[in-house]
mmCIF file of C-alpha atoms in Angstrom:
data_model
loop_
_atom_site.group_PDB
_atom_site.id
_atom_site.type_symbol
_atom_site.label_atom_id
_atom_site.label_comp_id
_atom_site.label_asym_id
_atom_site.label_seq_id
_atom_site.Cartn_x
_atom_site.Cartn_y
_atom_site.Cartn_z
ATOM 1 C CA UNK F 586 47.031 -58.560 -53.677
ATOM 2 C CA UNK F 587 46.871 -54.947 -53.014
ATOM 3 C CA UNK F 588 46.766 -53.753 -49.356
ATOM 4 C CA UNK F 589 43.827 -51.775 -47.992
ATOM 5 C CA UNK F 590 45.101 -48.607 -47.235
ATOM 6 C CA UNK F 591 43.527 -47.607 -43.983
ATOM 7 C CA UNK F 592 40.898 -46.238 -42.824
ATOM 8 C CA UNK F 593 41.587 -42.578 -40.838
ATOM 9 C CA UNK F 594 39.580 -42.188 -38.042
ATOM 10 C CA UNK F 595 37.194 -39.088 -37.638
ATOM 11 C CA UNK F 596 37.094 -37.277 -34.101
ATOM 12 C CA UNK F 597 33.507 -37.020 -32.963
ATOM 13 C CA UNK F 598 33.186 -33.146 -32.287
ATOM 14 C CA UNK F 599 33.642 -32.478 -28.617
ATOM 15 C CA UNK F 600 30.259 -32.491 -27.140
ATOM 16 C CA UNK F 601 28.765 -28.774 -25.620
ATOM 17 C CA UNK F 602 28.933 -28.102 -22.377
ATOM 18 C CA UNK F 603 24.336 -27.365 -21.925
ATOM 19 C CA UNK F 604 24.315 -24.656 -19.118
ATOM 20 C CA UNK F 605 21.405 -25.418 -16.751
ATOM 21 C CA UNK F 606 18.528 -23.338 -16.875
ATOM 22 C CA UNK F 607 18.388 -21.047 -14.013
ATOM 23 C CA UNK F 608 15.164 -22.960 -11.579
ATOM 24 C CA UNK F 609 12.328 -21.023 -11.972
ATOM 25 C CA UNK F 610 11.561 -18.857 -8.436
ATOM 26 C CA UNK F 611 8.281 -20.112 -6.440
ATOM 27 C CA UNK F 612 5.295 -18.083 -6.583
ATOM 28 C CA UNK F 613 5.478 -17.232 -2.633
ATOM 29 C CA UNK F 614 9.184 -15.522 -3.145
ATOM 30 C CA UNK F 615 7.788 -13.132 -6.017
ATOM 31 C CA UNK F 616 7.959 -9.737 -5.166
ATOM 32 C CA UNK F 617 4.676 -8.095 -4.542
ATOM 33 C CA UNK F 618 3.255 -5.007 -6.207
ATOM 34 C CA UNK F 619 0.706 -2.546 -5.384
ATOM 35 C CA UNK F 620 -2.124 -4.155 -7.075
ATOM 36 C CA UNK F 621 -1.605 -7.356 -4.817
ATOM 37 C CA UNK F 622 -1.432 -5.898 -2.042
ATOM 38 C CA UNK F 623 -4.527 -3.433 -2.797
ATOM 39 C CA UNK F 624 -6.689 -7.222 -3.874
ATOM 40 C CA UNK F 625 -5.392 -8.359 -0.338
ATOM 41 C CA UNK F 626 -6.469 -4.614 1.199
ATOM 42 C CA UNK F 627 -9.821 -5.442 -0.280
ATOM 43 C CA UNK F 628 -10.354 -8.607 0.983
ATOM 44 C CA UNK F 629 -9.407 -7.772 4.748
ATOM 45 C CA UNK F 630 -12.291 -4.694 4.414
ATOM 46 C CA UNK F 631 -14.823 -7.172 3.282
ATOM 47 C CA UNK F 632 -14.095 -8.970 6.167
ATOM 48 C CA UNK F 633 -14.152 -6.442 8.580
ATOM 49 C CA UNK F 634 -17.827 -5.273 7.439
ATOM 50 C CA UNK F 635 -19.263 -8.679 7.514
ATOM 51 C CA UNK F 636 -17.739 -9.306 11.156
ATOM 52 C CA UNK F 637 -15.119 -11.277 10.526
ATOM 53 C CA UNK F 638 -11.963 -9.266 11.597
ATOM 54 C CA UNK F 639 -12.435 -7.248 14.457
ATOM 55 C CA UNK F 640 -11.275 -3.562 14.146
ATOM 56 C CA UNK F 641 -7.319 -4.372 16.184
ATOM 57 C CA UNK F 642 -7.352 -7.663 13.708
ATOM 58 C CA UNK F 643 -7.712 -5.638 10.821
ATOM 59 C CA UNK F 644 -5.589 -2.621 11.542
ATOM 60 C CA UNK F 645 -3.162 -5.408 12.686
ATOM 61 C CA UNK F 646 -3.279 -7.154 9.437
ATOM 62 C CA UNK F 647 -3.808 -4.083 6.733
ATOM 63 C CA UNK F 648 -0.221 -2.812 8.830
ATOM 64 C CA UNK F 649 1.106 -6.033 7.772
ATOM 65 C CA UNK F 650 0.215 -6.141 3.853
ATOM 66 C CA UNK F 651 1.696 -2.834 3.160
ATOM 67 C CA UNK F 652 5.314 -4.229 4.719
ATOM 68 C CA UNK F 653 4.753 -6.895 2.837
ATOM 69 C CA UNK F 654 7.487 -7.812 0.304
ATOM 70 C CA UNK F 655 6.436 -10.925 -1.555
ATOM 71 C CA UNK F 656 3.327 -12.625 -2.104
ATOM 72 C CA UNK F 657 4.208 -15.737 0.699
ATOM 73 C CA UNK F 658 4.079 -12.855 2.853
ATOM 74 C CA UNK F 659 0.389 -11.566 2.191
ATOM 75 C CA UNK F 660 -0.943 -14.910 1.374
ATOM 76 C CA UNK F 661 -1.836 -15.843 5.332
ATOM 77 C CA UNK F 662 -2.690 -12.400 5.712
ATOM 78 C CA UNK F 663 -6.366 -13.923 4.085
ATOM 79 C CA UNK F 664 -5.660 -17.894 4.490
ATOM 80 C CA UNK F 665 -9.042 -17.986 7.137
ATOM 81 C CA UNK F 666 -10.991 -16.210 5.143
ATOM 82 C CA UNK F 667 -13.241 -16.110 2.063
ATOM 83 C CA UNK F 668 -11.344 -14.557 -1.919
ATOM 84 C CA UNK F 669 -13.071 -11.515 -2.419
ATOM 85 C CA UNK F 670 -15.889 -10.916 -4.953
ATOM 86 C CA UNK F 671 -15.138 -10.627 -8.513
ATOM 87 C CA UNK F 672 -16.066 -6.778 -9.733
ATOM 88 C CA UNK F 673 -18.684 -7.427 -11.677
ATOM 89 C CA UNK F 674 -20.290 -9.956 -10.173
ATOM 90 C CA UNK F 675 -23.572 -10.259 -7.579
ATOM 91 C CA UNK F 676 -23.063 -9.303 -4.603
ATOM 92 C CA UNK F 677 -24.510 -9.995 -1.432
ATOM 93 C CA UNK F 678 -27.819 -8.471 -0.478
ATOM 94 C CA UNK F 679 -27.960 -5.665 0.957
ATOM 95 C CA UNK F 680 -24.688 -3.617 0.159
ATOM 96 C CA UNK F 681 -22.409 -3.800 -3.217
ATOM 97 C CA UNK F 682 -18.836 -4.056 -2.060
ATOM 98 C CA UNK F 683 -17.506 -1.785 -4.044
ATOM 99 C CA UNK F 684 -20.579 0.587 -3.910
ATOM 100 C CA UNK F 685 -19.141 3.963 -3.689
ATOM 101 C CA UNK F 686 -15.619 3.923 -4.604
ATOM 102 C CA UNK F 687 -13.788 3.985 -7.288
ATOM 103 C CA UNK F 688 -12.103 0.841 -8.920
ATOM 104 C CA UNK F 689 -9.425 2.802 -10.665
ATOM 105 C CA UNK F 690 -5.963 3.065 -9.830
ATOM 106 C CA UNK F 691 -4.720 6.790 -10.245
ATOM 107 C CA UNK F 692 -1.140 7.130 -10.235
ATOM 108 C CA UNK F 693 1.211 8.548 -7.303
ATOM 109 C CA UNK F 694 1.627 11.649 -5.987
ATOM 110 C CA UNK F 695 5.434 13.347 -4.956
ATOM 111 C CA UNK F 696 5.873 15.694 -2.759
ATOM 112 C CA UNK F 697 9.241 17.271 -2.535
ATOM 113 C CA UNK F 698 10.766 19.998 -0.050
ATOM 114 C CA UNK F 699 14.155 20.058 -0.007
ATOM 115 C CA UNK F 700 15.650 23.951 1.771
ATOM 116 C CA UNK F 701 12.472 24.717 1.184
ATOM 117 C CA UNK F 702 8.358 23.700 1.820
ATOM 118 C CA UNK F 703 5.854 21.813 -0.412
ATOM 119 C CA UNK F 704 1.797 22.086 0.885
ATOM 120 C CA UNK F 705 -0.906 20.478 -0.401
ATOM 121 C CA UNK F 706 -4.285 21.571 0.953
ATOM 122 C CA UNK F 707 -8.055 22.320 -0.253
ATOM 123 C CA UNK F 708 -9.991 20.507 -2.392
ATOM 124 C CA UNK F 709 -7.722 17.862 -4.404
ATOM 125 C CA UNK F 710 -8.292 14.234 -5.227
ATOM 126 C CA UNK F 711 -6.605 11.905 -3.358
ATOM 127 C CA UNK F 712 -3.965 9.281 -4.583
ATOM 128 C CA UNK F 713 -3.804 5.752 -3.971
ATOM 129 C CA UNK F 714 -0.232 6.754 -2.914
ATOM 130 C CA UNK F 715 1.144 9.919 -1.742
ATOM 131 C CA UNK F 716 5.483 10.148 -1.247
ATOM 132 C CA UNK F 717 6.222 12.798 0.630
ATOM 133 C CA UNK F 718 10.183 13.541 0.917
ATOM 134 C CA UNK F 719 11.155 16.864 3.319
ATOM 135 C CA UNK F 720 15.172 17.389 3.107
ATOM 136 C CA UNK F 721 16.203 20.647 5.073
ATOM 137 C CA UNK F 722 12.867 21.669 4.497
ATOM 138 C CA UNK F 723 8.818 20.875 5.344
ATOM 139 C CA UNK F 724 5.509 19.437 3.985
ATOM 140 C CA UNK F 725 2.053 20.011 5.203
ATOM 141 C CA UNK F 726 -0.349 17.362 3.492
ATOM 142 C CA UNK F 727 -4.300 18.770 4.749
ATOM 143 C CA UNK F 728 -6.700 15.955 3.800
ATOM 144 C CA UNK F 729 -9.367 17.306 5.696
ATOM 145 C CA UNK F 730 -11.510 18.907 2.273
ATOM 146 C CA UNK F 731 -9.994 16.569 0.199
ATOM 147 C CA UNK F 732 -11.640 13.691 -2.425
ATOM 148 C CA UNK F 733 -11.141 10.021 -1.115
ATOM 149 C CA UNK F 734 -11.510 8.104 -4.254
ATOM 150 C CA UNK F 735 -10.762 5.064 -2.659
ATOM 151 C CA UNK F 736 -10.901 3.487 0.479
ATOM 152 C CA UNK F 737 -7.279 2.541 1.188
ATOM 153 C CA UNK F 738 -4.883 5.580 0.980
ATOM 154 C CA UNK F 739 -0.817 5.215 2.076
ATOM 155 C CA UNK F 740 1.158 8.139 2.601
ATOM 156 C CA UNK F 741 5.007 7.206 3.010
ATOM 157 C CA UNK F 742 7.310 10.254 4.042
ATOM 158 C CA UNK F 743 10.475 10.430 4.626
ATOM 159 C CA UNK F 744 12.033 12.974 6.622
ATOM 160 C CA UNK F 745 15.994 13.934 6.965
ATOM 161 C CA UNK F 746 16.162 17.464 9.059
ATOM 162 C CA UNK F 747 12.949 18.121 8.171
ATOM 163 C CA UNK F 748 9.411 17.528 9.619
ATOM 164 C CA UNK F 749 6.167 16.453 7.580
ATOM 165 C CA UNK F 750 2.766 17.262 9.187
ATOM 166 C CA UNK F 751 -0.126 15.448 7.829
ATOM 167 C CA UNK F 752 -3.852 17.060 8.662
ATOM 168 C CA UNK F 753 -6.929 14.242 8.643
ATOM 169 C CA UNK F 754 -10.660 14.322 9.362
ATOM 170 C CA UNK F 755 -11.811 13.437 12.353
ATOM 171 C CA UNK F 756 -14.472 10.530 11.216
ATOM 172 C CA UNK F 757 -11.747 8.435 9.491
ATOM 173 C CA UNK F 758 -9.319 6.228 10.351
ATOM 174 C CA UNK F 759 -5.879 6.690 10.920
ATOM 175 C CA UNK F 760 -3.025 3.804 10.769
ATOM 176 C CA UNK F 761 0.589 4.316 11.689
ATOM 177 C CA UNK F 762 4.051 1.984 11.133
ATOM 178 C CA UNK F 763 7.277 4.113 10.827
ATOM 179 C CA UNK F 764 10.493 4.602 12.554
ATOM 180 C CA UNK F 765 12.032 8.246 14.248
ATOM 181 C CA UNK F 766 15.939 7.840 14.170
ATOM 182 C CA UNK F 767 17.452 10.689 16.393
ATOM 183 C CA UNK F 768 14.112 12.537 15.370
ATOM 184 C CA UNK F 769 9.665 11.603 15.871
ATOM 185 C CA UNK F 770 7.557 9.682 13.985
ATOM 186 C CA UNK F 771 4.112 10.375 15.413
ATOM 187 C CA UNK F 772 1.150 9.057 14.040
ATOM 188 C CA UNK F 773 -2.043 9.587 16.317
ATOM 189 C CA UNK F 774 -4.010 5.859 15.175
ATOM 190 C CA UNK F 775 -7.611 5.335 15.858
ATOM 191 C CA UNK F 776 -10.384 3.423 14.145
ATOM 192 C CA UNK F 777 -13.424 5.526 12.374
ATOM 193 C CA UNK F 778 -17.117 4.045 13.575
ATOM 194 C CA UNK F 779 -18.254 3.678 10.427
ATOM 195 C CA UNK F 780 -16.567 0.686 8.657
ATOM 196 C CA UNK F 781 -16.526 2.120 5.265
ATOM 197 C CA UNK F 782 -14.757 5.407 6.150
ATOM 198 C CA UNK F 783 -11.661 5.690 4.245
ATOM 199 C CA UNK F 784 -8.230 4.533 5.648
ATOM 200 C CA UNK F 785 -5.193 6.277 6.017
ATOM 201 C CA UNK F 786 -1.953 4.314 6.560
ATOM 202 C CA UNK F 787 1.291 6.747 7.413
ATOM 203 C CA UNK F 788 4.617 4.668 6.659
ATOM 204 C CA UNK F 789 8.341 5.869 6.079
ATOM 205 C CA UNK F 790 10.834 7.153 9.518
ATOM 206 C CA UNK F 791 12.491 10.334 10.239
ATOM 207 C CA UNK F 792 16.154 11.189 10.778
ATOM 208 C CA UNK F 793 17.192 14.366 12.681
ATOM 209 C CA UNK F 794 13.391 15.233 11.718
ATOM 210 C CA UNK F 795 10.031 14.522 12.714
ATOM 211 C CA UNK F 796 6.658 13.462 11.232
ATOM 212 C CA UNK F 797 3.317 14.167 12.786
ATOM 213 C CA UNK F 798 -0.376 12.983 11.586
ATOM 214 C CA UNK F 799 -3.266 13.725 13.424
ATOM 215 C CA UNK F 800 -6.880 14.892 13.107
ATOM 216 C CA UNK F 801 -8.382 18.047 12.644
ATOM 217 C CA UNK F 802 -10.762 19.064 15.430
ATOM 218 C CA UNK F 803 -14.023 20.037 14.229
ATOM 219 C CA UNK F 804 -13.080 18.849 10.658
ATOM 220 C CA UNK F 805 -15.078 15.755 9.268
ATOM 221 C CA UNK F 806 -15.985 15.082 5.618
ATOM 222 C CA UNK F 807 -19.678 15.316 5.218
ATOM 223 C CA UNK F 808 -19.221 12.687 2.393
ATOM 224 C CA UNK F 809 -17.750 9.826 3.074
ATOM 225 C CA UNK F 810 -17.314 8.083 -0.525
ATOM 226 C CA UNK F 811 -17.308 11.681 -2.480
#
């Protein structure tokens, strides 16, 4: 009887070590860009010309959404109060609320003076954004002729042994939150009458410099949404 020769056993390839998928990251610790924070800008106006906010709520609150880092952070910004209108849809009687501005988003503007001066005065369109950077050196920003597009308008400057002056009409309204380090950060705030006027916000700090924004006397656009 012939003997069964055996059998060799196989080794079973060694099994793969599955790396975890990293966990996705919750919608309230995304970082937040400039067109969230604009659609939570919007919403806050709305509710300051129906009578919601009252003017020191919703300087207190618009201060708020531009430090805002992630959407968790701008999400109670709005939690008591009603999503803004889709564009394109009916408003309520009486007033569009977006009559008069402009829904587009124009890019940034730089200003740079470094040993040296950058201006920018006259008649000139506006940016949503304006970075101003003055090194050694200066920059005058004059709004006071100049073409508000839209409503909400944030210059950020940042001045190291240099100074930034910033010129704005009288009948709008002016918004500070910066920092002077061993230097000034001035920003004269006050609220326009009419609720519509545009808004400017002055962020950024100074270092061994200074930044100053105030109003023009006798200067006041004669057009508010032109």
């Amino acid at each position: 009887m012939d003997e069964q020769q055996p059998v060799p056993l196989t080794k079973s390839a060694p099994a793969q070590s599955v790396s975890a998928a990293p966990a996705p990251v919750a919608e309230a610790e995304l970082r937040a860009s400039d067109a969230d924070r604009d659609r939570i800008a919007d919403i806050l106006r709305e509710a300051l010309a129906e009578g919601r906010l009252q003017p020191e709520e919703h300087a207190e609150r618009i201060d708020a959404v531009y430090r805002a880092k992630t959407i968790g952070e701008l999400e109670p910004l709005v939690r008591d109060l009603p999503a803004a209108p889709v564009h394109g849809a009916a408003s309520a009687p009486g007033r569009d609320a977006g009559e008069g501005w402009s829904r587009s988003l124009p890019e940034g503007e730089n200003l740079v003076a470094i040993f040296g001066g950058s201006t920018r005065k006259g008649r000139w369109r506006v940016r949503r954004r304006t970075n101003a950077l003055a090194i050694f050196g200066g920059v005058e920003i004059d709004l006071t002729e100049a073409v508000f597009e839209q409503r909400e308008i944030v210059i950020h400057v940042v001045a190291a042994f240099g100074g930034v002056e910033i010129k704005v009409p009288e009948n709008v309204s002016l918004r500070g939150s910066g920092a002077g380090i061993l230097g000034g950060f001035d920003v004269r705030t006050y609220e326009a009458q009419d609720p519509e006027a545009p808004v400017i916000h002055v962020t950024g700090f100074a270092i061994f410099g200074g930044v100053e924004a105030k109003p023009k006397r006798g200067k006041r656009l004669k057009n508010l949404r032109t």
